[in-house]
Amino acid sequence: MKYRISSGVLILLIVTGFSRKCYCQQASNADKYHESLMKDSIPEDADLVLACKVWGFLKYYHPAVCIGRYKWDNELFSIIALTAKRKHLNGKDNDLAAYIKGLGHFRKGKEQEEITSGVRMHPDIDWIYNQEALGQELSSLLAGILHAKRSGKKSYYVSKEKGVGSPVFRHEDDYSEMKYPGVSYRILSLFRYWNMIQYFYPYKYLIQDNWDKVLAELIPIFLHASDTHAYEMAVLKMVSRIHDAHGVVEIAALDQQYQQRYFAPAVIEFVDTLPVVTGFLKDGTLQAGDVILEVNGHPVPELITAKRDKVSASNEAVLLRETARSLLSSDNDRLMAIKIARNQAVQMVKVKLLDYKTYVRLKRQYQEHQRPATWKILAGNIGYVNPESLLVKDIPRMIKDLAGTNGIIFDFRCYPSAYVVYKLGNWLHGGKTPFARFAAGSIRSPGLFMDGNTVYVGRKAKEGTYKGKSVVIVNQETQSQAEYTVMALQAGQRSIVAGSTTAGADGNTSDIVLPGGIYTAFSGIGVYYADGQETQRTGIKIDVRCNRTIAGIQRGEDELLHKAIETIRK
């Protein structure tokens, strides 16, 4: 049974009882009634921005919440209702402050000196001192909670990955039984994610837009998401705003829809801003070097713009990479009308599409055929290594085979199959060489990120040190562990990096669950060069810029590989 109630009565119900229970206690009938209300109604006059901020701050800062005394999702609606009452009384009431006091007493932490060095990012909590907006009592109460005694190791809702430092979010319900979450759970989804980014995202300072303004922009979108698809699109839009290529969103319904689509038997890659056919899965209408101008009447720039709100892209290279993967697909047509430019002549072609299973099978066969050997020796006694299939156990044999070459090319236009950072780095570097440093967040002071120790590569390898030249090839497919490995190889100018902009998403990831059984992630630790330079969004430092060209694609040339060979020969 569903209950509907006016906002005025709703506020009275919650303010008089706060509907609070300890997480360990069994829910009473009143609690169940309260939970049913959560599914159906949000007071129209609630200050949802304030509710989000207060709820998130208390979740990660209040000692009673941090030890798991309350099921904090259930408390959100109480806080929302109390912000609505504040509006009626021009923010002068004490009910929200009384509610917070009712969470339990806490001890003040030890006085700490203000940290002035080694800080990558300070907590964004200036808003708690705004007495004009909050009132003196509420502002003072939040300031007291800020300085309360808390554990620095773990909280009920968040801990740190051992040996890494990335946040691990705990005790979060995914409400997977809700195919279309009610309005309160949609707001919970937004508030949960927003606060995780607010307090535990190491690159929050790189988000293009003010994070507070993003919250205000997204609230009406989540409120008015009229069906399951609209809610899923709202989540995609939300995650896209952090501009992090690790922010992949897993939605079962969308995955199923994707598998019901039809695909052109072609491989697409952007050359500058133009989508170009670089290969095909079976003989057909399209040819290598064809430039895609329109798809079923939609110009390519329009399709790229539509993708921006659906993909969390660290940079433009990643956005175009993800656009290319689904550019020539359709959800209802087996025949696609494509406007192309071929040899500078514009023409319309009709392309027969493949069902998903056939497309995946042929693409897998194409990729296997195109994949280079794990290692080999090219003309001119130049070694070549493909990390996509390189296993740790094979590295000693690889070193033995390539030790006498004049130079080696490491082709990182892929994701490594194994963690080879130190195995390869130690072989290239004759001595201890700094290559990276990390920044990790704080459990005691959420939102604080401190620079960590410098990381070195170059411990003497038993196989000796490689004496030849080293070139590393990169492009938009170089992401995360691949980028980190390249940083180790290029340290101390040991390797020359050639290619185009990498994905700019480095470091370990932290997973997030959202109502409706939606899963996503973000880069959980900050990764920087040893001198503090950014890698996130900007990508890896490139010494020799080189891009594919349409002419090169038509000739079937790997221009980046040719540039790497040329660099070694110089």
XYZ file of N, CA and C in Angstrom, residues 47 49-63 65-66 72 79 82-83 86 91 93-104 106-109 123-150 195 198-199 444-446:
222
model
N 14.628 22.785 0.852
C 15.906 23.313 0.368
C 16.819 22.110 0.125
N 19.422 21.619 -1.822
C 20.871 21.848 -1.831
C 21.405 21.790 -0.398
N 20.729 22.488 0.508
C 21.148 22.460 1.914
C 21.014 21.051 2.484
N 19.913 20.373 2.168
C 19.709 19.017 2.674
C 20.828 18.084 2.239
N 21.224 18.193 0.984
C 22.307 17.362 0.453
C 23.603 17.620 1.207
N 23.903 18.876 1.410
C 25.168 19.224 2.054
C 25.192 18.806 3.522
N 24.106 19.065 4.245
C 24.052 18.707 5.655
C 24.088 17.193 5.815
N 23.299 16.477 5.035
C 23.238 15.015 5.108
C 24.611 14.402 4.821
N 25.285 14.877 3.779
C 26.598 14.347 3.423
C 27.657 14.694 4.447
N 27.627 15.914 4.955
C 28.599 16.326 5.964
C 28.465 15.471 7.217
N 27.234 15.265 7.673
C 27.013 14.453 8.862
C 27.404 12.996 8.613
N 27.173 12.500 7.422
C 27.496 11.107 7.094
C 28.972 10.826 7.276
N 29.809 11.760 6.901
C 31.243 11.510 6.921
C 31.986 12.201 8.075
N 31.278 13.107 8.805
C 31.951 13.834 9.889
C 31.380 13.559 11.277
N 30.083 13.258 11.391
C 29.521 13.089 12.730
C 29.958 11.745 13.315
N 30.578 11.730 14.501
C 31.098 10.487 15.073
C 30.051 9.386 15.204
N 27.392 8.837 13.380
C 27.099 8.288 12.048
C 28.297 7.485 11.554
N 29.479 7.966 11.844
C 30.707 7.311 11.374
C 30.906 5.924 11.990
N 21.846 5.604 7.516
C 21.830 7.017 7.160
C 20.935 7.322 5.952
N 15.915 15.070 7.184
C 16.681 16.297 6.957
C 16.035 17.138 5.860
N 13.038 18.922 7.321
C 13.427 20.001 8.225
C 13.933 21.223 7.473
N 14.547 21.022 6.321
C 14.952 22.192 5.522
C 13.739 22.901 4.957
N 12.466 25.147 7.675
C 13.338 26.321 7.824
C 12.905 27.424 6.880
N 14.565 30.445 8.048
C 15.836 29.896 8.510
C 16.149 30.177 9.963
N 14.498 28.840 12.669
C 14.105 27.806 13.608
C 15.319 27.010 14.082
N 15.121 26.255 15.146
C 16.214 25.456 15.701
C 15.982 23.964 15.503
N 14.978 23.579 14.717
C 14.625 22.168 14.616
C 15.711 21.341 13.948
N 16.349 21.870 12.914
C 17.416 21.124 12.256
C 18.597 20.965 13.204
N 18.895 22.025 13.933
C 19.964 21.932 14.935
C 19.587 20.935 16.027
N 18.309 20.945 16.446
C 17.860 20.003 17.475
C 17.968 18.569 16.971
N 17.626 18.369 15.738
C 17.741 17.030 15.130
C 19.194 16.549 15.186
N 20.115 17.420 14.823
C 21.531 17.042 14.803
C 22.033 16.771 16.212
N 21.596 17.586 17.172
C 21.990 17.340 18.560
C 21.496 15.979 19.025
N 20.327 15.581 18.516
C 19.749 14.309 18.905
C 20.498 13.101 18.383
N 21.435 13.309 17.487
C 22.224 12.192 16.971
C 23.170 11.640 18.029
N 23.459 12.435 19.036
C 24.330 11.954 20.102
C 25.461 12.920 20.393
N 29.346 14.048 21.319
C 30.653 13.662 20.792
C 31.729 14.452 21.512
N 32.924 13.904 21.493
C 34.053 14.577 22.124
C 34.828 15.389 21.094
N 35.372 16.463 21.569
C 36.175 17.299 20.692
C 37.530 16.643 20.468
N 37.990 16.680 19.218
C 39.290 16.101 18.902
C 40.428 16.991 19.374
N 39.506 20.401 2.353
C 38.063 20.118 2.348
C 37.259 21.354 1.951
N 36.245 21.147 1.147
C 35.381 22.240 0.690
C 34.227 22.380 1.676
N 34.497 22.987 2.843
C 33.473 23.067 3.887
C 33.263 24.504 4.392
N 33.650 25.495 3.595
C 33.459 26.884 4.022
C 31.993 27.209 4.260
N 31.097 26.485 3.582
C 29.670 26.773 3.690
C 29.147 26.608 5.111
N 29.796 25.779 5.930
C 29.280 25.571 7.284
C 29.474 26.808 8.162
N 30.317 27.737 7.746
C 30.566 28.946 8.519
C 29.683 30.120 8.079
N 28.813 29.880 7.121
C 27.938 30.942 6.609
C 26.736 31.102 7.537
N 26.892 31.899 8.583
C 25.822 32.061 9.570
C 24.624 32.790 8.998
N 24.837 33.612 8.009
C 23.712 34.319 7.385
C 22.759 33.329 6.713
N 23.321 32.281 6.097
C 22.490 31.292 5.407
C 21.988 30.210 6.360
N 22.803 29.812 7.335
C 22.460 28.688 8.193
C 21.869 29.089 9.532
N 22.170 30.289 9.970
C 21.832 30.674 11.329
C 23.007 30.350 12.245
N 23.154 31.121 13.315
C 24.324 30.982 14.180
C 24.377 29.610 14.849
N 23.234 29.116 15.342
C 23.247 27.860 16.093
C 23.643 26.682 15.195
N 23.045 26.576 14.011
C 23.346 25.467 13.111
C 24.789 25.541 12.631
N 25.236 26.746 12.285
C 26.612 26.924 11.821
C 27.613 26.519 12.905
N 27.362 26.945 14.137
C 28.270 26.616 15.239
C 28.270 25.123 15.519
N 27.105 24.494 15.393
C 26.998 23.057 15.638
C 27.796 22.267 14.604
N 27.666 22.647 13.334
C 28.408 21.959 12.272
C 29.909 22.176 12.437
N 30.298 23.388 12.842
C 31.719 23.659 13.077
C 32.263 22.795 14.207
N 31.433 22.568 15.234
C 31.859 21.698 16.321
C 32.039 20.259 15.857
N 31.142 19.794 15.000
C 31.246 18.434 14.461
C 32.500 18.297 13.600
N 32.844 19.352 12.888
C 34.054 19.338 12.063
C 35.277 18.985 12.897
N 35.327 19.470 14.117
C 36.492 19.267 14.980
C 36.279 18.157 16.005
N 35.255 17.317 15.789
C 34.980 16.223 16.720
C 36.032 15.130 16.589
N 36.138 14.310 17.626
C 37.078 13.188 17.610
C 36.509 12.070 16.747
N 37.291 11.621 15.760
C 36.882 10.560 14.843
C 38.048 9.630 14.593
N 28.080 13.628 -2.686
C 28.912 13.727 -1.481
C 30.134 12.829 -1.541
N 32.334 14.950 -3.436
C 32.657 16.120 -2.625
C 33.788 15.846 -1.634
N 33.805 14.654 -1.043
C 34.740 14.384 0.035
C 35.846 13.387 -0.299
N 39.640 10.823 8.587
C 39.402 11.732 9.718
C 38.929 13.099 9.244
N 39.480 13.588 8.131
C 39.100 14.903 7.595
C 38.697 14.747 6.133
N 37.510 14.212 5.885
C 37.082 13.982 4.494
C 37.161 15.260 3.651
